[in-house]
Structure formats: C-alpha cells, structure tokens
Amino acid sequence: MDFFRFLKDDLNICLNKQQTEAIKVSGKRVLLEACPGSGKTTTLVTKNAYLILCGKTEPSDILTLTFSRASARDMEKRFYSLFRNLIPRPVHFSTIHSFCYGFLNYCRKKQILVMPELLEGKQEGRKLKILKNIYLSIKNEYVSEDALEEISNGISFVKNKLISPASYETEYIDFPLIFEKYEQYKKTNNMIDFDDILSLAYSVMKSDKSIYSGYASHSFVHVDEAQDISLIQHKIIELLSQNRNLFMVADTDQSIYGFRGADPEYIVNIKKLYPDTKIIKLETNYRSTGCIVELSNNFIMQNVYRHPKRMDTFNEKGKYPIYIAVKDSRAQVCKAIELLTQDSEKKTTAVLFRNNLSGIPLVYKLIKNGIPFYIRDNFSGFFKHVVVADVFNFFHFSENPDDIECFKKIYYKMGAPFSKTCISYLESDVGRDSNIIYALFDIYWRNRDMREHLFRIKKAIKKIRRSKPFRAFDIIINELCYGEYLKRNAGFSTVFSTLKQLADGTKTVSELKKNLKSVKHEIEHSYKTDNDAAVWLLTLHGSKGLEFDKVILIDLIDGLFPSEKSLDNAAAGKREQYEEEARLFYVGVTRARNEVFLIAPEKLDGKAVNPSRFIKRFLDPVFLPGASKLIRP
C-alpha cells in the first residue's frame, strides 16, 4: 500500500518532512527530539503502523514503553482509533513498571525466582505505615506527614538513581538507617515495593539475557517520554534493546521529574553513550500562537543541559502573554476568577500552579461563583495535615481551657519550654478538670521566664476566643509563636496560609469548618466532572501532555518558583535544579494555544515578595510594540 497517501486521504494525517523521516528511518538507535505541540505521539503510533502495514515486522515484534499509565493508555487508544480495522492483532503498549512486573511473573512461573509479595498491592498505604513504625523505633517520636512523604520519595529516588542512601541529600540524618531497616523489613517478610520491581527485573535480566529472550523477543523497542525516565529504567531499556532497533522520543526541554530520578543528561549525552545514534528534531509547534512560541523558545535557551533546537510555528502571531501583578493571594484568586468569567465564547482553560495547595483557595471561590472545575491531583493530604489539626486544636482549647488531651497536642508548639513532668502533673487527679493555664501558673510560679510565657499564652488564647477566625490566624502565628514551629518544618507555612484564606470572611469557627467541608466535598466530586466548560486546576507537573485555549499561571513568586534552594544552588554554580524548574515553567506556558496570563502577588502573608524571575526572563527578550508588559488591577 502507499502508506503515506493512505494517511493523508483516508485518515487526514498530513505529516511534515521531519515526521515522515522519523517514521521511515531505520537504524539501531534513533532519538526523536520533539518540541511541545509537534505531534510526537501521532508520529510514534503512526511509525508502529508503518512497520506493520509496510511489511517491516509483525505486531508482536514491537514493544512500546512509556513513563506513565496515562501516556500508555493515550498511545494505545490513539493507535487503535486509527488502525484497528487494518491491524486487528495487538501491539504491546505498556509502562516500564508494568512490563517489568509481567517479566517477573514469567520468571516465577518458570521457577527462575520466588516472586515476593508486592507491598503496594492489596493494602493501600502499607509502605507508609511501615516507614512510620521504623521512624518511631529510631527517633522515639511520630513522623509528620510531610517528613514521611520526603522519606518515601527519598527511598524511590535512591533506587531509581542507583545511588547509595548516604549520598541522598536530606535534612534527615537518619535516612540511611531508615532505608536499611526498611529494606531489612521487606527482606524478612518476602516483600518488594513498586521501585523494587525495576531493581529485581534489572538484576534478573542482567544475570542471564536468555531469560528475557524467552519472555519476549521484540525486534523493535520504542520509548516515549524518554526524558522522564530514571537511570535504572534507562539501564533496563539498554538490555531490552541490545541487538534490536531502539526508537526513543524525548525532549530535553521538558524533563521535569528529577525528584523521581529522571535526568535529562542521559538524553543530552546520548551521542557519547552511543555514537551511532541518529537524532531527528521535530521543531514545528502546531499548538501555540507565534507570540507564545517565540517567547517560550527564547526562554528555554537559558538552559545549558539540553539539545539545541529552535521551535517555530505556522500559526498566527496571536496575543502576547500578559503579566499581572496583584496585591496579595486574595487579590490573585479574584483576578483568576475574573479571567475565567470574562469570555463569552467557549474556551478550554487551565489554572496551573507549582504547589497543589495553591488550588484550594481557588476552589472555594469557584464554588461560590458556580464555576465547574476539574482536578486531577490528589488534595486529600491537606485536609489531614497536622497544621490543619493544630489550628482547630488552638480554636478548641481557647473555648475549652481544661481539655488536657487537646493541650497535649499543641503545648510544645507555643514557644514555651514546658516539661513532660508538668504535663504528667496536669494528667494526674490533682491537675485534671481545672483551667490548664492557671494550673501551669501554680507549677511555674517561681520561674520568671515561664510566668512571662504563660501570661503571653493566656492573653493570646483569650484573644483567639474573642476574634473572628481570620484575625485569630495572626494571633496563633505571632502571639502564640506557632510561626516558629512552622519555620522548622518545610511546607507547613503554605498549609497554614492556605487554611487562612478559607477563613477570610468567616465569623465563626463553625463557618470555617463548613467552608473546609464544602471544599473537600467539591474536590472529591470534581474527579468525576467531564465537562468541556469546566476549568482545569492542575499542578505544572500534572499539566504535562495536555493543551488548553487559555492558561493562567499563579503564585509566580521568587523563592517559591523558582525555589530558594534552586536559586541558592544556582548561585553556587549548581544549575541542575534551577534548570529543571525553568523547564517546568516552559512546560506550563506551552500548554496554551492562544492566551497566557502570569499572575504574581506582591505580598505573601503580609510580607513583600518579588515576582518570579521566570516572568522577566520569559517576557524580556522581545517586548515588541503591543506586548502587554504589566497590568496592575
């Protein structure tokens, strides 16, 4: 058959020169560098069809791997929607994890290994529960949810990067010991976790290559989103593709999963690893307007760890992205709502943010304005966060100053060095059922410093009881010294300020709880929303692979995005983290077809902040006549 005429006449797929070359190319190793909106998925699934329909190979000879389940499903769906009638036999689309798990089950059936139980299989949260117990046994204290998440992510990072636990940079000095005890627990109980699937599969493949050949002898190995896969995944792909044809689709400018062990340097250095690799570039963006493409192209060129390429487009010039400076987070939400409601014509719109907590105050206002929304990310951690529990415990204690159980949860977070002995006294029959602050005065009446702390706490608790919730947040953070506790725990301040925004305008604690319950309910309901009119609320990571008519980026503040850590490292000559955040910004703005709005609050929690330097870097290169540099509402 004349394959390319068939694509054009029957399927209305018109390929450009580079796409056609990528489909027809033969060779042991090919890298397709694909800019945003360049049709890379269409190119990849069409290449699979070309190999089959033009007699180059059989469907069973092609293995197509990708990073995420969503990408694998999308490719499979697109492939069969186009070619199902011509290619009835299945082509294998899979994540790397799923493929490796299938391989391990094959090894189990062949009695090559005893298959351990998958830790994350039947009981959700089992891994975190094990880590909680290990942390408690080592530190003799309970681990916070944020610390638990960092430890869990650290274990995954170490395994995916193939590094030692001791070399993992974290504030938890006991991390190597936690890692060791976690591995020992799994070994004792014959378990593996999600990351061990890769480690174990790699170990078996490496020990005897004939085992893999018996499982699946694919002549062609195709890899999508190759910039997002980790070192151990690259190593597995190396083994799978030995003496076979390897076709990788990647973009070094869209590598944004460093926290999972992904590293664009592997793709950047592909010619050093495999000198015979042929590189083809898809540089035409079919998605975005000329202005968005031009600014995005200039912005990403600041990065060093990339393959040089220049994105262009045949689309109309369109509107320049607009930077909007607003007074504070409250004004930011109001401006976002205004932008979401100003168009009469039907448009797809997304609000993107660095931290998913940024979406919660926006959800509340969307509910108030009757605007449907869709959320892909999981926000459940916010509602169970220790900071949320603390705030409501402060409110409860102000109304119930004799509640010892409540006081025990917050006493060490109020800036006073209460001893455990005094807590034991309060729990005794003598200290029970009395006003706790007065009982503490009895204990510490000879200690001048403690008396001053108690006068401060007594006054603050009284103010909280008499204040509206929004004002009470300031009392908690300043006069109760809870702000010092927040500073000692990364990310806690963001949770506090997010909850404070939900308190804005409320008169009672009951009303605040009602707001929180409403937001939680609507977020849970939004997962089921399938409405073209719905606004998508996404983290920048969650927006990858999607596109919208209008994109609004919020919370663009220096120190948050890019983060303080990445700025400090960049100043010291370590640019890797800064460049990844620049790629994340690039991914965000290139989701837009027509319009981009960049919003930056000038104050955060009452303190002056600077707009993200990404805004200036993004807009500065051109500032042509007609470009909207700044709007101050």
XYZ file of C-alpha atoms in Angstrom:
633
model
C 0.000 0.000 0.000
C 1.016 3.637 -0.438
C 1.111 4.215 3.303
C 1.610 7.979 3.331
C -1.099 8.608 0.725
C -3.415 6.451 2.831
C -2.626 8.597 5.894
C -3.448 11.779 4.021
C -6.504 10.672 2.017
C -8.192 8.298 4.446
C -7.102 9.488 7.898
C -6.466 13.178 7.198
C -2.975 12.937 8.694
C -0.604 15.301 6.914
C 2.952 14.729 8.032
C 5.800 17.183 7.649
C 9.250 16.272 6.345
C 10.745 15.542 9.789
C 7.790 13.408 10.898
C 7.950 11.401 7.686
C 11.699 10.902 8.138
C 11.156 9.716 11.736
C 8.568 7.162 10.588
C 10.663 5.798 7.727
C 14.084 5.910 9.413
C 15.855 2.646 10.107
C 18.815 2.117 12.354
C 19.801 0.571 15.623
C 19.326 3.755 17.662
C 17.188 6.772 16.792
C 16.311 9.718 19.029
C 13.356 11.881 18.056
C 13.665 15.269 19.824
C 10.129 16.663 19.856
C 9.156 20.218 20.820
C 5.819 20.875 22.571
C 2.844 20.540 20.239
C 4.932 18.959 17.481
C 2.803 15.822 17.000
C 5.208 13.380 18.583
C 2.514 10.922 19.743
C 0.955 10.868 16.271
C 4.416 10.254 14.828
C 5.130 7.386 17.210
C 1.830 5.500 16.788
C 1.988 6.046 13.012
C 5.515 4.615 12.973
C 4.171 1.454 14.627
C 1.522 1.159 11.901
C 4.084 1.836 9.159
C 6.334 -1.015 10.324
C 3.390 -3.449 10.339
C 1.433 -2.377 7.250
C 4.520 -1.996 5.094
C 5.713 -5.480 5.961
C 8.725 -4.474 8.038
C 7.671 -6.560 11.059
C 4.790 -8.240 12.912
C 2.678 -6.552 15.624
C 4.133 -8.874 18.269
C 7.655 -7.695 17.379
C 7.018 -4.116 18.599
C 7.269 -3.141 22.261
C 6.241 0.465 23.046
C 7.124 1.683 26.529
C 6.396 4.929 28.281
C 6.722 6.615 31.641
C 3.116 6.830 32.883
C -0.067 4.776 32.637
C -1.905 7.794 31.220
C 0.599 8.069 28.350
C 0.437 4.325 27.644
C -3.371 4.411 27.550
C -3.365 7.505 25.337
C -0.999 5.941 22.801
C -2.918 2.662 22.716
C -6.261 4.455 22.329
C -4.915 6.650 19.533
C -3.293 3.738 17.722
C -6.435 1.600 17.658
C -8.742 4.507 16.815
C -6.703 4.976 13.628
C -5.617 1.484 12.648
C -7.877 -1.066 14.374
C -9.508 -2.210 11.111
C -6.161 -2.801 9.441
C -4.224 -4.196 12.408
C -6.519 -6.453 14.466
C -3.679 -8.196 16.289
C -2.454 -6.415 19.461
C 0.588 -4.188 19.692
C 2.154 -4.022 23.148
C 1.836 -0.570 24.808
C 2.973 -0.531 28.420
C 4.615 1.391 31.227
C 8.104 0.204 32.101
C 6.902 -0.858 35.570
C 4.058 -2.930 34.145
C 6.329 -4.593 31.600
C 8.886 -5.483 34.298
C 6.190 -6.836 36.610
C 4.957 -9.088 33.794
C 8.527 -10.260 33.252
C 8.927 -11.124 36.951
C 5.680 -13.123 36.907
C 7.021 -15.019 33.889
C 10.180 -15.787 35.879
C 8.018 -17.012 38.769
C 6.092 -19.386 36.505
C 9.376 -20.692 35.073
C 10.623 -21.159 38.678
C 13.521 -18.826 37.991
C 12.681 -16.878 41.142
C 10.251 -16.891 44.043
C 8.011 -13.888 43.455
C 7.834 -11.686 46.579
C 4.568 -10.057 47.601
C 4.026 -6.535 46.236
C 3.889 -4.168 49.192
C 1.617 -1.633 47.490
C -0.669 -4.304 46.084
C -3.603 -5.269 48.293
C -3.472 -2.747 51.147
C -3.176 0.930 50.314
C -0.732 2.867 52.493
C 1.161 -0.190 53.776
C 4.553 1.212 52.788
C 3.928 4.457 54.677
C 2.716 2.581 57.740
C 5.924 0.527 57.795
C 8.036 3.678 57.451
C 6.069 5.345 60.287
C 6.875 2.459 62.614
C 10.544 2.419 61.602
C 10.823 6.183 62.191
C 9.194 5.825 65.618
C 11.551 2.994 66.605
C 14.617 5.047 65.621
C 13.642 8.570 66.692
C 11.213 7.739 69.521
C 8.734 10.255 68.095
C 5.980 10.274 65.499
C 6.841 11.386 61.985
C 4.922 14.239 60.319
C 3.083 13.586 57.055
C 5.474 15.882 55.148
C 8.568 14.176 56.553
C 7.063 10.773 55.818
C 6.455 11.769 52.201
C 10.025 13.045 51.839
C 11.470 9.822 53.275
C 9.301 7.694 50.980
C 10.268 9.803 47.957
C 13.912 9.623 49.014
C 13.846 5.827 49.014
C 12.399 5.856 45.489
C 14.964 8.422 44.353
C 17.900 6.353 45.649
C 16.701 3.232 43.841
C 15.916 4.989 40.575
C 19.194 6.916 40.542
C 21.239 3.833 41.527
C 22.985 5.779 44.296
C 23.761 4.963 47.927
C 21.357 6.128 50.691
C 24.227 8.053 52.303
C 24.637 10.230 49.208
C 20.977 11.307 49.194
C 20.724 14.952 50.312
C 18.085 15.345 53.023
C 17.674 17.065 56.382
C 17.004 13.673 57.984
C 20.417 12.471 59.122
C 18.978 9.057 59.977
C 17.791 8.486 56.406
C 20.430 5.771 55.638
C 19.383 3.875 58.788
C 15.679 4.219 57.936
C 16.483 2.954 54.433
C 18.440 -0.012 55.826
C 15.687 -1.029 58.264
C 13.030 -0.657 55.572
C 14.972 -2.937 53.204
C 15.542 -5.448 56.010
C 11.824 -5.483 56.844
C 10.910 -6.281 53.246
C 13.544 -8.985 53.007
C 12.376 -10.634 56.228
C 8.751 -10.576 55.094
C 9.476 -11.504 51.430
C 8.121 -8.237 50.027
C 9.034 -5.786 47.293
C 7.818 -2.260 46.703
C 6.953 -0.504 43.451
C 10.565 0.559 42.817
C 11.904 -2.932 43.566
C 10.004 -4.181 40.522
C 12.580 -2.346 38.410
C 15.567 -3.332 40.564
C 14.664 -7.025 40.605
C 13.804 -7.169 36.896
C 17.075 -5.446 36.022
C 19.039 -7.855 38.208
C 17.481 -10.921 36.556
C 17.880 -9.542 33.008
C 21.490 -8.619 33.672
C 22.353 -12.027 35.128
C 21.039 -14.015 32.154
C 19.971 -12.307 28.915
C 18.432 -15.529 27.601
C 15.703 -15.323 30.259
C 14.364 -12.116 28.768
C 14.577 -13.545 25.240
C 12.335 -16.383 26.347
C 9.775 -13.904 27.673
C 9.592 -11.502 24.743
C 11.828 -11.219 21.711
C 10.864 -7.826 20.263
C 12.731 -6.647 17.187
C 11.675 -3.032 17.796
C 11.705 -1.239 21.151
C 10.008 2.167 21.156
C 10.197 4.510 24.149
C 8.009 7.574 24.627
C 8.759 10.401 27.117
C 12.340 9.146 27.399
C 13.408 12.372 29.143
C 11.196 11.454 32.135
C 12.561 8.000 32.883
C 15.127 7.251 35.559
C 18.633 5.828 35.285
C 17.585 2.286 36.213
C 14.811 2.452 33.595
C 17.366 3.551 31.003
C 19.554 0.606 32.043
C 16.626 -1.781 31.568
C 15.919 -0.316 28.123
C 19.589 -0.782 27.222
C 19.261 -4.503 27.970
C 15.922 -4.814 26.156
C 17.267 -3.144 23.026
C 20.590 -4.938 22.669
C 20.896 -6.127 19.051
C 17.457 -4.642 18.378
C 16.108 -1.380 16.976
C 15.627 1.325 19.598
C 13.484 4.379 18.806
C 13.251 6.965 21.600
C 11.003 10.026 21.679
C 12.146 12.738 24.087
C 12.566 16.440 24.710
C 15.401 17.572 26.945
C 13.473 20.829 27.455
C 10.547 19.002 29.078
C 12.368 16.834 31.624
C 10.576 17.734 34.886
C 10.752 14.643 37.098
C 14.143 14.992 38.747
C 12.569 14.259 42.148
C 11.736 10.792 40.794
C 15.235 10.209 39.498
C 14.771 11.394 35.890
C 17.799 13.115 34.410
C 17.936 14.881 31.014
C 21.693 14.396 30.982
C 21.244 10.809 29.783
C 19.463 12.058 26.663
C 21.789 15.058 26.310
C 24.796 12.697 26.292
C 23.218 10.034 24.080
C 25.870 10.543 21.377
C 28.629 9.921 23.906
C 26.956 6.723 25.075
C 26.007 5.565 21.571
C 27.932 7.459 18.844
C 25.846 5.868 16.066
C 22.569 7.353 17.366
C 20.650 9.275 14.713
C 18.894 12.409 16.034
C 15.832 13.828 14.274
C 14.208 17.035 15.535
C 10.526 17.949 15.426
C 10.729 21.737 15.787
C 7.337 22.828 14.432
C 4.753 23.627 17.107
C 1.185 23.093 15.793
C -0.445 24.107 19.079
C 0.508 27.625 20.130
C 0.408 31.092 18.587
C 3.539 32.745 17.242
C 3.937 35.001 20.285
C 3.808 32.101 22.747
C 6.224 30.026 20.658
C 8.669 32.922 20.240
C 8.809 33.777 23.932
C 8.963 30.117 25.024
C 11.762 29.437 22.586
C 13.844 32.364 23.836
C 13.143 31.493 27.469
C 14.344 27.882 27.364
C 17.594 28.826 25.643
C 18.936 29.972 29.032
C 19.354 26.294 29.955
C 22.652 24.501 29.427
C 21.554 20.856 29.844
C 19.685 20.487 26.553
C 19.975 19.648 22.868
C 19.952 22.902 20.884
C 16.876 23.351 18.714
C 14.645 26.207 17.654
C 10.901 25.810 17.893
C 8.784 27.598 15.275
C 5.177 27.627 14.123
C 2.967 28.376 11.129
C 0.163 29.593 13.417
C -0.923 33.221 13.563
C 1.012 35.603 15.784
C -1.808 35.998 18.297
C -1.664 37.785 21.650
C 1.400 38.285 23.781
C 1.327 36.679 27.240
C 0.273 39.117 29.971
C 1.892 39.633 33.375
C -0.487 40.745 36.122
C 0.833 41.998 39.476
C -1.723 41.754 42.295
C -1.673 42.917 45.901
C -1.809 39.536 47.656
C -3.083 35.953 47.457
C -6.684 37.073 47.972
C -6.446 39.521 45.045
C -4.821 36.784 42.970
C -7.835 34.497 43.394
C -10.202 37.356 42.497
C -8.178 38.143 39.360
C -8.157 34.481 38.323
C -11.952 34.332 38.702
C -12.257 37.492 36.594
C -10.133 35.965 33.836
C -12.197 32.782 33.948
C -15.504 34.601 33.509
C -14.626 37.348 31.027
C -15.084 35.309 27.814
C -18.494 34.655 26.338
C -17.249 32.163 23.750
C -16.477 28.581 24.708
C -12.815 28.048 25.610
C -10.848 25.368 27.425
C -8.979 26.897 30.352
C -6.466 25.715 32.928
C -5.098 27.333 36.067
C -1.620 25.979 36.793
C 0.429 26.192 39.989
C 3.684 24.882 41.428
C 2.168 23.526 44.651
C -1.229 21.840 44.634
C -2.216 23.708 47.829
C -2.445 26.828 45.657
C -5.593 25.381 44.108
C -7.590 25.122 47.343
C -8.483 28.829 47.869
C -9.361 28.992 44.175
C -11.698 26.004 44.559
C -13.607 27.864 47.280
C -14.155 30.888 45.030
C -15.124 28.708 42.065
C -17.766 27.067 44.252
C -19.046 30.497 45.333
C -19.258 31.641 41.700
C -20.875 28.445 40.429
C -17.987 27.690 38.040
C -17.468 23.945 37.361
C -13.908 22.675 37.731
C -11.880 19.517 37.298
C -8.950 18.414 39.453
C -6.623 15.577 38.540
C -4.226 15.744 41.523
C -4.935 14.372 44.981
C -5.599 17.097 47.574
C -6.536 14.741 50.419
C -3.256 15.338 52.262
C -4.243 18.935 53.016
C -7.396 18.031 54.939
C -5.494 15.509 57.087
C -2.430 17.719 57.578
C -1.078 18.231 61.093
C -1.196 22.031 60.649
C -4.937 21.939 59.931
C -5.421 19.782 63.045
C -3.260 22.173 65.092
C -5.258 25.251 64.107
C -8.547 23.678 65.114
C -6.964 22.453 68.349
C -5.966 26.053 69.154
C -9.535 27.161 68.497
C -10.909 24.314 70.627
C -8.525 24.975 73.511
C -9.451 28.665 73.579
C -13.053 27.591 74.254
C -12.167 24.621 76.466
C -9.122 25.586 78.589
C -9.490 22.484 80.773
C -9.114 19.966 77.890
C -5.830 18.235 78.704
C -5.979 15.906 75.663
C -6.203 18.898 73.347
C -3.429 20.747 75.203
C -1.091 17.739 74.908
C -1.295 18.020 71.101
C -0.212 21.673 70.949
C 1.694 22.582 74.151
C 5.152 22.197 72.591
C 4.203 24.387 69.599
C 3.580 27.605 71.548
C 7.153 28.760 72.094
C 7.344 27.802 75.795
C 9.625 25.025 77.153
C 7.016 23.053 79.095
C 8.480 19.936 80.684
C 6.987 16.482 80.361
C 6.841 16.403 84.172
C 4.381 19.275 84.193
C 2.250 17.504 81.568
C 2.204 14.403 83.792
C 1.036 16.579 86.688
C -1.781 18.006 84.574
C -2.854 14.452 83.716
C -2.938 13.431 87.374
C -6.045 13.562 89.509
C -4.728 16.752 91.148
C -4.311 18.629 87.866
C -7.340 17.302 85.976
C -10.593 19.205 85.413
C -9.042 22.616 86.076
C -8.073 25.546 83.869
C -4.761 24.356 82.455
C -3.151 27.810 82.227
C -3.912 28.502 85.905
C -2.609 25.069 86.848
C 0.615 25.862 84.989
C 0.943 29.128 86.935
C 0.850 27.018 90.104
C 3.649 24.840 88.764
C 5.891 27.609 87.464
C 5.122 30.461 89.912
C 8.811 30.741 90.920
C 10.126 30.722 87.304
C 10.057 34.260 85.913
C 10.649 33.283 82.280
C 7.879 30.672 82.351
C 5.489 33.125 84.018
C 6.070 35.547 81.133
C 5.382 32.758 78.634
C 2.185 31.874 80.457
C 0.981 35.499 80.544
C 1.634 35.652 76.792
C -0.223 32.387 76.118
C -3.138 33.323 78.397
C -3.552 36.672 76.630
C -3.323 35.075 73.157
C -5.841 32.324 73.986
C -8.275 34.956 75.256
C -7.846 36.975 72.032
C -8.435 33.891 69.884
C -11.688 33.194 71.700
C -12.918 36.744 71.048
C -11.679 37.106 67.463
C -13.076 36.129 64.100
C -11.166 33.192 62.568
C -9.183 35.223 60.008
C -7.803 37.523 62.740
C -7.189 34.531 65.017
C -4.728 33.100 62.489
C -2.458 36.133 63.031
C -2.674 35.667 66.804
C -1.794 31.982 66.515
C 1.217 32.552 64.293
C 2.582 35.649 66.090
C 1.433 35.825 69.709
C 1.307 32.085 70.300
C 4.659 31.763 68.454
C 3.296 28.981 66.231
C 5.190 30.655 63.400
C 8.472 29.384 64.863
C 7.163 25.809 64.675
C 6.064 26.364 61.067
C 9.529 27.609 60.085
C 11.135 24.430 61.385
C 9.033 22.277 59.074
C 9.268 22.705 55.312
C 5.934 23.315 53.627
C 3.953 23.862 56.843
C 3.668 27.635 56.334
C 1.977 27.064 52.967
C -0.641 24.810 54.577
C -1.271 27.445 57.269
C -1.693 30.324 54.798
C -3.954 28.177 52.590
C -6.273 27.428 55.507
C -6.193 31.115 56.480
C -7.520 32.063 53.043
C -10.536 29.809 53.627
C -11.161 31.704 56.879
C -11.399 35.052 55.086
C -14.895 36.477 55.604
C -15.992 33.872 58.160
C -17.472 34.938 61.507
C -17.158 31.699 63.467
C -15.028 28.565 63.640
C -18.126 26.571 62.668
C -18.351 28.590 59.461
C -14.682 27.915 58.700
C -15.259 24.177 59.236
C -18.252 24.387 56.909
C -16.080 26.032 54.222
C -13.450 23.344 54.626
C -16.029 20.573 54.398
C -17.582 22.159 51.297
C -14.219 22.454 49.546
C -13.336 18.839 50.406
C -16.674 17.583 49.087
C -16.466 19.557 45.834
C -12.870 18.444 45.196
C -13.859 14.798 45.650
C -16.814 15.361 43.305
C -14.667 17.169 40.715
C -12.782 13.961 39.859
C -15.980 12.801 38.153
C -16.512 16.049 36.260
C -16.368 15.584 32.495
C -17.474 18.963 31.231
C -15.879 20.988 28.461
C -16.878 24.145 30.348
C -15.021 23.037 33.498
C -11.851 24.868 34.481
C -8.904 22.512 34.935
C -6.918 23.073 38.143
C -3.531 21.418 37.771
C -0.036 21.413 39.131
C 2.521 22.243 36.468
C 3.661 18.620 36.609
C 0.066 17.451 36.163
C -0.392 19.618 33.059
C 2.235 17.715 31.062
C 0.817 16.303 27.831
C -2.313 18.479 27.908
C -3.322 21.617 25.991
C -5.828 24.441 26.510
C -7.015 27.597 24.780
C -6.135 29.716 27.811
C -3.569 29.071 30.537
C -3.292 31.025 33.802
C -0.184 30.546 35.958
C -0.488 31.702 39.578
C 1.795 32.115 42.619
C 4.745 33.161 40.460
C 6.942 34.312 43.338
C 10.725 34.186 43.671
C 11.616 31.720 46.404
C 8.576 29.603 45.591
C 9.060 29.218 41.847
C 11.972 29.031 41.356
C 12.513 27.755 44.886
C 15.007 29.230 47.334
C 17.035 26.034 47.242
C 17.373 26.052 43.451
C 18.345 29.754 43.498
C 20.992 29.145 46.182
C 22.385 26.160 44.277
C 22.453 28.122 41.011
C 24.369 30.943 42.737
C 26.902 28.322 43.841
C 27.280 27.061 40.258
C 24.940 24.041 40.564
C 22.291 24.749 37.935
C 20.546 21.381 37.656
C 17.592 22.124 39.945
C 17.142 25.686 38.650
C 17.122 24.428 35.066
C 14.512 21.796 35.904
C 12.257 24.493 37.345
C 12.816 26.566 34.195
C 11.720 23.537 32.154
C 8.641 23.255 34.369
C 7.725 26.883 33.618
C 8.329 26.177 29.918
C 6.000 23.161 30.066
C 3.329 25.337 31.693
C 3.297 28.173 29.152
C 3.489 25.811 26.164
C 0.221 24.131 27.247
C -1.550 27.221 25.822
C -2.937 27.518 22.319
C -3.893 31.197 22.399
C -3.552 33.019 25.715
C -1.179 33.019 28.675
C -1.626 35.021 31.894
C 1.126 35.189 34.517
C -0.050 36.295 37.985
C 2.286 37.260 40.828
C 1.180 38.514 44.280
C 3.278 41.392 45.676
C 2.703 40.226 49.265
C 2.558 36.794 50.863
C 1.225 36.527 54.422
C 1.635 40.282 54.748
C 5.290 40.283 53.690
C 6.587 41.840 50.474
C 7.811 39.313 47.893
C 9.365 39.572 44.446
C 7.780 38.252 41.248
C 9.369 35.115 39.843
C 12.453 35.873 37.780
C 10.981 33.473 35.229
C 8.429 36.167 34.318
C 11.121 38.700 33.464
C 13.183 36.111 31.630
C 10.143 34.966 29.677
C 8.903 38.418 28.645
C 12.130 40.449 28.362
C 13.605 39.100 25.102
C 11.105 40.803 22.820
C 8.745 43.362 24.361
C 7.684 44.254 20.873
C 5.105 47.017 20.307
C 1.733 45.819 21.507
C 3.130 43.401 24.084
C 1.450 43.722 27.476
C 4.305 44.037 29.928
C 2.411 44.639 33.143
C -1.102 45.134 34.399
C -1.785 46.350 37.927
C -5.500 45.923 38.619
